[in-house]
XYZ file of C-alpha atoms in Angstrom:
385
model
C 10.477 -18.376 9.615
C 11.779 -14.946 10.553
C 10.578 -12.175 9.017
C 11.990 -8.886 8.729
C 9.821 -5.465 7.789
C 10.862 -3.170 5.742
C 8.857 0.328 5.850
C 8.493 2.620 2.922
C 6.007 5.885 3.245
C 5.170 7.674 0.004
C 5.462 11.186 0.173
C 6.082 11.869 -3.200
C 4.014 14.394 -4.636
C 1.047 16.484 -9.276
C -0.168 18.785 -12.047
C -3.472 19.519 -13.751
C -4.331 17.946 -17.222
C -5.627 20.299 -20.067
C -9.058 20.305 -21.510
C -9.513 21.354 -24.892
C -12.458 23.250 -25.911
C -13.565 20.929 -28.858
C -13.472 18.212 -31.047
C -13.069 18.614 -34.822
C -13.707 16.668 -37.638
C -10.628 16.963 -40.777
C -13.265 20.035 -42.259
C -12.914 22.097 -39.153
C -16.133 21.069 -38.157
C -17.539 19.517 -34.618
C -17.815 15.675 -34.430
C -21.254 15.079 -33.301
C -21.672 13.707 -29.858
C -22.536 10.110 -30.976
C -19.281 9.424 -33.042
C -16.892 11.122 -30.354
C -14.095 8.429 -29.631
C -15.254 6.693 -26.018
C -11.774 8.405 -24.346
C -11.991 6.530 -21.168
C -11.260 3.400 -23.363
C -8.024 5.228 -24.850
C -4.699 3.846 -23.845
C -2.496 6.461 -21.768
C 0.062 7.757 -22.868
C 3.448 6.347 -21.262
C 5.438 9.580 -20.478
C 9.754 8.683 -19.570
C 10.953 12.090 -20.178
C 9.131 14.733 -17.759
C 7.889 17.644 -18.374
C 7.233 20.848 -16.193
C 3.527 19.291 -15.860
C 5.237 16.005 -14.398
C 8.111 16.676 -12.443
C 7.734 16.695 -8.480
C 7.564 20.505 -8.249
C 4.393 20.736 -9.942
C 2.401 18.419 -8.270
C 0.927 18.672 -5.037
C -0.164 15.572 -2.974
C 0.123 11.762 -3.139
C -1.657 8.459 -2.268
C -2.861 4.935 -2.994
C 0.864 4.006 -3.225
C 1.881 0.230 -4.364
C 5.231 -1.875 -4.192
C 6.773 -5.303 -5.768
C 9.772 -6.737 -5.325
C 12.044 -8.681 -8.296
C 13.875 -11.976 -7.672
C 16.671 -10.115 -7.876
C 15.820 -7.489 -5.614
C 14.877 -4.567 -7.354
C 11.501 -2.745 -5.656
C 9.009 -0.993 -7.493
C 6.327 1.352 -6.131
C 4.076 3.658 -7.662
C 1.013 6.378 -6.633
C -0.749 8.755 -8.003
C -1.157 12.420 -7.721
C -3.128 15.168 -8.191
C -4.412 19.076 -7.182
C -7.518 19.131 -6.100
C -9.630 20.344 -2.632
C -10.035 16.072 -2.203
C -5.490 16.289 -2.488
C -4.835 13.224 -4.746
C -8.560 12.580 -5.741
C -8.292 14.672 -8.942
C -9.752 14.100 -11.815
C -6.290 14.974 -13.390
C -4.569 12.763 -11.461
C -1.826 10.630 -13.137
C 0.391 7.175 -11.671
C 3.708 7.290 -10.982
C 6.251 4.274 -11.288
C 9.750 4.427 -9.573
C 12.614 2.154 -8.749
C 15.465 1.446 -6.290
C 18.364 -1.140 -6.692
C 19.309 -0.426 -3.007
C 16.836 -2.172 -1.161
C 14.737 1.230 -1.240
C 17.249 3.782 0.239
C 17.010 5.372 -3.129
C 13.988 5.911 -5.938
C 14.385 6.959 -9.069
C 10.827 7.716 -10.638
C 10.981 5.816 -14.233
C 7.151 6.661 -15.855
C 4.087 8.527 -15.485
C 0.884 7.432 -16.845
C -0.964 10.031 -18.431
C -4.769 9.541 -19.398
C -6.867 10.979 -22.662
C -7.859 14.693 -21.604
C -10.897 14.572 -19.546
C -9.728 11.380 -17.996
C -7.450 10.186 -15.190
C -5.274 7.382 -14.020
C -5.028 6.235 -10.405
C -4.716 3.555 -7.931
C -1.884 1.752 -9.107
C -1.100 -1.922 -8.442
C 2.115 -4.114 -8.606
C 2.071 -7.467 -8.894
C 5.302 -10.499 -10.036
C 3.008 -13.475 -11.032
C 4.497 -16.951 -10.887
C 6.195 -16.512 -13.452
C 8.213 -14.028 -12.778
C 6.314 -11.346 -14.537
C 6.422 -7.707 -13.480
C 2.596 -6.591 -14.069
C 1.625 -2.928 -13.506
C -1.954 -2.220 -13.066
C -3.775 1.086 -13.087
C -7.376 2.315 -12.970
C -8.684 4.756 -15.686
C -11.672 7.114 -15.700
C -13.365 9.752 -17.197
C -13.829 12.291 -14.690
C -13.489 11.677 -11.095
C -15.382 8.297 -11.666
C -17.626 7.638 -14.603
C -19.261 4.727 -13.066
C -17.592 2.077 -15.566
C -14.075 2.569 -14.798
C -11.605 0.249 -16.089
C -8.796 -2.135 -15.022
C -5.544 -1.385 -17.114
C -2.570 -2.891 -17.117
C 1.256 -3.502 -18.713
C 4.022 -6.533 -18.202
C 7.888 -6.889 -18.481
C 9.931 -9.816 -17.715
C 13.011 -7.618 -17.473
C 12.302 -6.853 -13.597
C 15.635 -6.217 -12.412
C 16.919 -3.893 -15.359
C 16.194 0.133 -14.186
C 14.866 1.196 -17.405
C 12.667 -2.247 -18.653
C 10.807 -2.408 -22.128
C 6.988 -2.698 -20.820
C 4.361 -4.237 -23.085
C 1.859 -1.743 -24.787
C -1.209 -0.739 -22.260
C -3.912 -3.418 -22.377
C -7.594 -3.032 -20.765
C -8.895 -5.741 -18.796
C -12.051 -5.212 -17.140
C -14.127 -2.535 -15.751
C -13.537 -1.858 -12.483
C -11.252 -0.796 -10.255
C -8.097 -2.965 -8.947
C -5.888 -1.858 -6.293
C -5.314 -4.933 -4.125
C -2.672 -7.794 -5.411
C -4.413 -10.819 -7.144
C -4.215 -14.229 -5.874
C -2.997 -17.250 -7.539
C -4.567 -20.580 -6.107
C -3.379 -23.748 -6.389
C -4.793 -25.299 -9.337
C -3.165 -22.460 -11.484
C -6.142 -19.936 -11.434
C -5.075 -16.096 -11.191
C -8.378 -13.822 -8.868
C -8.418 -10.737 -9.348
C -10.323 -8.179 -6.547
C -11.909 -6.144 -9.105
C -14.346 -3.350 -7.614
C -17.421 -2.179 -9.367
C -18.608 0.322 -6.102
C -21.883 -0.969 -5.740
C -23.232 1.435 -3.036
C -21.469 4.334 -3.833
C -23.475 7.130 -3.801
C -20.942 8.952 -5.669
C -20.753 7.140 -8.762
C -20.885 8.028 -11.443
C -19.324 11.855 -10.559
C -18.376 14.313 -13.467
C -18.266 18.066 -12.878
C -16.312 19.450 -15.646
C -17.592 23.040 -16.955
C -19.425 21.929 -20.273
C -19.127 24.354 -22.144
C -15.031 23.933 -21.981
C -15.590 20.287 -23.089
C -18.289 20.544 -25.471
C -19.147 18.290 -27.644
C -18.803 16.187 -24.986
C -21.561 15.942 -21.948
C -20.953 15.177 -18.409
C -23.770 12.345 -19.047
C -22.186 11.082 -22.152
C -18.856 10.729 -20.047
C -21.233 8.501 -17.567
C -21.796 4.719 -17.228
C -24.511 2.858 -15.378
C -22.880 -0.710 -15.154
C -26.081 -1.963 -13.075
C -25.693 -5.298 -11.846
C -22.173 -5.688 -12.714
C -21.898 -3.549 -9.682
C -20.377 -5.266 -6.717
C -17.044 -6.951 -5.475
C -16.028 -8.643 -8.657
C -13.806 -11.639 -9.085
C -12.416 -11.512 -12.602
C -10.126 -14.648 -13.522
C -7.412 -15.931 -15.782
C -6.517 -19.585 -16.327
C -4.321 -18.583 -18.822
C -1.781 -17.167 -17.051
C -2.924 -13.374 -17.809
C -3.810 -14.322 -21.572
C -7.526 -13.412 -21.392
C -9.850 -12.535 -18.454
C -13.143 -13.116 -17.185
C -15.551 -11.931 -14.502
C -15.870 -15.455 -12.401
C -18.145 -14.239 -9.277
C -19.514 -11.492 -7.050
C -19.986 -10.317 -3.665
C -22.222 -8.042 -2.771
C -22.410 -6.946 1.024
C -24.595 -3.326 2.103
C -22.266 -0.893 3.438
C -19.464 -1.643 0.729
C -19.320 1.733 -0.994
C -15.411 1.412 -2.441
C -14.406 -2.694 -2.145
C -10.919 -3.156 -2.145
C -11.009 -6.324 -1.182
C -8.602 -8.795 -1.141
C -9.111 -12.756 -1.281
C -6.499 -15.625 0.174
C -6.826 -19.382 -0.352
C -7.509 -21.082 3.103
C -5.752 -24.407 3.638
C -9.211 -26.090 3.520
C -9.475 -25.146 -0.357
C -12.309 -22.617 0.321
C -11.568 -18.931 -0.787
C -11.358 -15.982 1.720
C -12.530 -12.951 0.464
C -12.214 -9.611 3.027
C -13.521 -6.452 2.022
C -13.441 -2.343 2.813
C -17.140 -1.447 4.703
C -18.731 0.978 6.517
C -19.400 -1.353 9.392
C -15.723 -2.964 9.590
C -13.973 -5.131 7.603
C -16.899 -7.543 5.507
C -15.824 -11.405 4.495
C -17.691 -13.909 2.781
C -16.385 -17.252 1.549
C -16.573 -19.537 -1.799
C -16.178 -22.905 -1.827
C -16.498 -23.034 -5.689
C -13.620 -21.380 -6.981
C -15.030 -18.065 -6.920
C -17.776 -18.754 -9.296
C -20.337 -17.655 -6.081
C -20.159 -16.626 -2.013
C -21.593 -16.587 1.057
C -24.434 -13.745 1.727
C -21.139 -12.047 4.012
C -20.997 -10.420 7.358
C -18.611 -8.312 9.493
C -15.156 -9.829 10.346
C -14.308 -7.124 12.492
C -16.440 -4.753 13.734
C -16.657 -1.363 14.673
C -14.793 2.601 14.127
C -11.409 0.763 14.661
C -11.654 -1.047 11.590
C -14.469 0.803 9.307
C -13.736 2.374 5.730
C -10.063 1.986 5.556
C -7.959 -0.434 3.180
C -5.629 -3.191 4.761
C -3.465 -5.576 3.463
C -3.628 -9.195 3.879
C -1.508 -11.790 2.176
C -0.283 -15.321 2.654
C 3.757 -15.946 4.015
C 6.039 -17.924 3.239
C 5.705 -19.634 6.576
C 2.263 -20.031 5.901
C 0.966 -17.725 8.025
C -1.491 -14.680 7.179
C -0.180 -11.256 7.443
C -2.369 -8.719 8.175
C -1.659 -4.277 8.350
C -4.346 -2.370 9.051
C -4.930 0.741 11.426
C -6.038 0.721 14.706
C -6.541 3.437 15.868
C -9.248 3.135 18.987
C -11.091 6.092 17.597
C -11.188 5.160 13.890
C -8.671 7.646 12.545
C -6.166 6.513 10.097
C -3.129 6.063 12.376
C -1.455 3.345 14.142
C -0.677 1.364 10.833
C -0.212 -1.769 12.588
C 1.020 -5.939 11.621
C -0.843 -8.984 12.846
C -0.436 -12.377 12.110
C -3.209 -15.531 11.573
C -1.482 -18.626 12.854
C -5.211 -20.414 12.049
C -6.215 -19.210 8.309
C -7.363 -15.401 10.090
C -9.927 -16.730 12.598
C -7.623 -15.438 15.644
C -5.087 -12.746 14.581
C -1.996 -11.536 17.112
C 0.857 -9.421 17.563
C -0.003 -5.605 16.846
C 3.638 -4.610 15.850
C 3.032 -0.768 15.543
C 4.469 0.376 12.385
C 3.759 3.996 12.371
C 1.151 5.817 15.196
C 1.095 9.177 13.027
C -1.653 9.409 10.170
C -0.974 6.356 8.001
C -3.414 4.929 5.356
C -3.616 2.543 2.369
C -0.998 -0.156 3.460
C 0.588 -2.618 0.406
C 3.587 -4.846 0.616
C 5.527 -7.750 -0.826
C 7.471 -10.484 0.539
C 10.666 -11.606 -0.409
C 11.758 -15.383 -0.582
C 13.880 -14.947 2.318
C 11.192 -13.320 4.393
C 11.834 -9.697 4.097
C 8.517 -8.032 4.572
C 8.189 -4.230 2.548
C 5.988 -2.323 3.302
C 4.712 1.134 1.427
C 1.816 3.416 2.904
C 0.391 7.008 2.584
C 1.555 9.596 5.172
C 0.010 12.483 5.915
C -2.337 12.555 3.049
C -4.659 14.926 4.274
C -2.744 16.815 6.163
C 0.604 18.296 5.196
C 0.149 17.320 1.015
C -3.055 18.232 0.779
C -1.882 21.717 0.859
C 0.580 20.760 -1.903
C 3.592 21.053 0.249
C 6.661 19.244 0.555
C-alpha cells in the first residue's frame, strides 16, 4: 500500500498558574494539613472561552505535542505549555486541544486543561479506539512531578463536529501516558503507562512554602515504590474499567515512554525510552509478565529520545525517530519493519533541524500525519514566537 506523510510541527506556544496563600475552613480558619483535599486527584477544569492567562500571547513555549485523526477526517492535536527556565516543563503548565477540518492547513485551538493550583497538566495523548471513540488523555501532577502522577482522560463519539460534547474528566491510573495504546486481537486495550522507575528526579516539588502553606512540599509527594516501572495497565472492557496487567523494568529507563505492538507471532513487543538506546523486552502472556530486556538499538544516535512506532495498514511497522549521528534531536526520520522490527529500512528524512517527540496517526487510506516539537529549546524557550 502507498502511503503518503503528512507533517505537522507544533509551534504553538503559556502562562503561569496562581498559588494562593492558604486554605480555609467555612470559620476563617486553616484546614489542618491532614484533611487538605489530595489536589492532584482533582479533576481540571475544562476552560473553552480563554482568558488573558490562556490565549497564545501569554504563553511562552510548547512540546510533547499529540494528533488523531476522525473517520471523517477531522485531526486533532494537542501540547502543553508553560514558562519556566526547563521552557514547557513548568509546573504551571496546562494542555492544549485544537482542530482542523482542512486536512491541517488550519487549527483552531478548542480547550485548555487547567489543573487544581499547585498542580499541572501535560503530555497529552490522542487516541480513536475501535470503536470510533475520540479519547483524550492527559497527565496530572502536583508540582513538577510528585512521584504518583496520574493518567487522566475524556471521550466523545462526536469526532468530526468542531465543537464536540466531551465526557466529564475521569482518572485512570497513576502514571504517566503519552504514547497511543494498543488494541490486540482478542479485544484487549494496553496501555504504556510510565511510573519513572530510575528517575532521580522524582518526586520534585520546589514551591516557596510559605506561599502554599498549609500545604508541604512533602505532603504534595508520593513514593509509589514498586509500582515503579514501565507499566501495562489494561481494559477488556472496552475503556470501562482499568487495571495494571504487567511491568517492565530495564536500568537506564529514567522517563519510559514506551510503546508496545502485537507481533504476528502473538507475542507482545514492548520498546522503550533509555539511556543506553532504545530498550525492548517481550511477553508472550498477554502482558501479564516480560523478558528481563536489553538494548534494541544502541548507542548516542538513539539514547533518551521518544519515537513512534505503530502498526500499518499494510502490515508493516512504522518507525520515526531521530538520527542524528551525534545524538542531538534532529533528523526526525521514517523507517519501516517489513519483518515485525528485526531489520528496519528507508530513513525518509522528515525534518534535519531540531525535531523531538514524534506522534502520528494513520488514515484508512494510508495517509500518514505526523506532529513533532520544533525548536523546543531553542527559539520557544525564550518565549518567542
Amino acid at each position: 500500500m502507498k502511503h503518503t506523510l503528512i507533517l505537522l510541527t507544533a509551534l504553538l506556544l503559556v502562562p503561569l498558574g496562581t498559588l494562593h496563600a492558604t486554605d480555609i475552613n467555612e470559620f476563617g480558619q486553616p484546614i489542618p494539613a491532614a484533611d487538605l483535599p489530595d489536589l492532584a486527584l482533582q479533576p481540571a477544569q475544562v476552560i473553552t472561552e480563554f482568558g488573558p492567562d490562556h490565549v497564545k500571547s501569554s504563553r511562552g513555549a510548547q512540546g510533547v505535542p499529540a494528533i488523531e485523526r476522525a473517520a471523517e477526517g477531522r485531526l486533532w492535536a494537542a501540547w502543553y505549555a508553560g514558562k519556566s527556565k526547563r521552557g514547557v516543563e513548568s509546573s504551571s503548565s496546562y494542555v492544549v486541544l485544537a482542530t482542523s477540518g482542512d486536512d491541517g492547513a488550519n487549527w483552531t485551538e478548542k480547550l485548555v486543561l487547567q489543573a487544581p493550583r499547585l498542580c499541572h497538566t501535560y503530555d497529552p495523548c490522542l487516541w480513536i479506539d475501535p470503536t470510533g471513540k475520540l479519547w483524550f488523555f492527559w497527565a496530572q501532577s502536583a508540582g513538577l512531578q510528585d512521584g504518583r502522577m496520574g493518567v487522566w482522560a475524556m471521550t466523545t463519539q462526536e469526532t468530526g463536529l468542531v465543537s464536540p460534547k466531551w465526557s466529564e474528566p475521569r482518572r485512570i491510573s497513576n502514571g504517566v501516558m503519552l504514547n497511543k495504546p494498543t488494541v490486540l486481537k482478542n479485544g484487549v486495550w494496553l496501555l504504556p503507562v510510565g511510573y519513572w522507575r530510575d528517575n532521580t528526579n522524582v518526586p520534585n516539588i520546589t514551591f516557596d512554602e510559605k506561599k502554599i502553606a498549609p500545604y508541604t512540599n512533602a505532603g504534595l509527594a508520593h513514593d509509589l515504590g514498586d509500582e515503579r516501572g514501565s507499566n501495562v495497565v489494561a481494559s477488556t472492557d472496552q475503556g470501562q474499567s482499568f487495571q495494571r496487567r504487567g511491568q517492565v523494568r530495564i536500568p537506564g529507563t529514567r522517563v519510559d515512554e514506551h510503546m508496545i505492538v502485537e507481533r504476528r507471532d502473538g507475542c507482545l513487543w514492548m520498546l522503550l525510552r533509555n539511556t543506553g538506546g532504545i530498550a525492548q523486552s517481550v511477553s508472550t502472556d498477554g502482558g501479564r509478565t516480560w523478558s528481563e530486556g536489553s538494548i534494541h538499538y544502541q548507542g548516542r544516535t538513539f539514547a533518551n529520545k521518544r519515537f513512534f512506532i505503530r502498526r500499518l495498514p499494510s502490515g508493516a511497522m512504522l518507525m520515526v525517530r531521530n538520527d542524528a549521528p551525534d545524538g542531538d534531536r534532529s533528523h526526525l526520520t521514517a523507517f519501516v519493519s517489513d519483518d515485525d522490527g528485526v531489520t528496519w529500512s528507508g530513513g525518509l528524512l522528515l525534518d534535519e533541524r531540531e525535531s523531538s517527540y514524534p506522534d502520528g496517526t494513520i488514515a484508512a487510506d494510508g495517509t500518514i500525519h505526523v506532529i513533532y516539537d520544533h525548536q523546543r529549546y531553542t527559539e520557544n524557550r525564550a518565549g518567542k514566537k
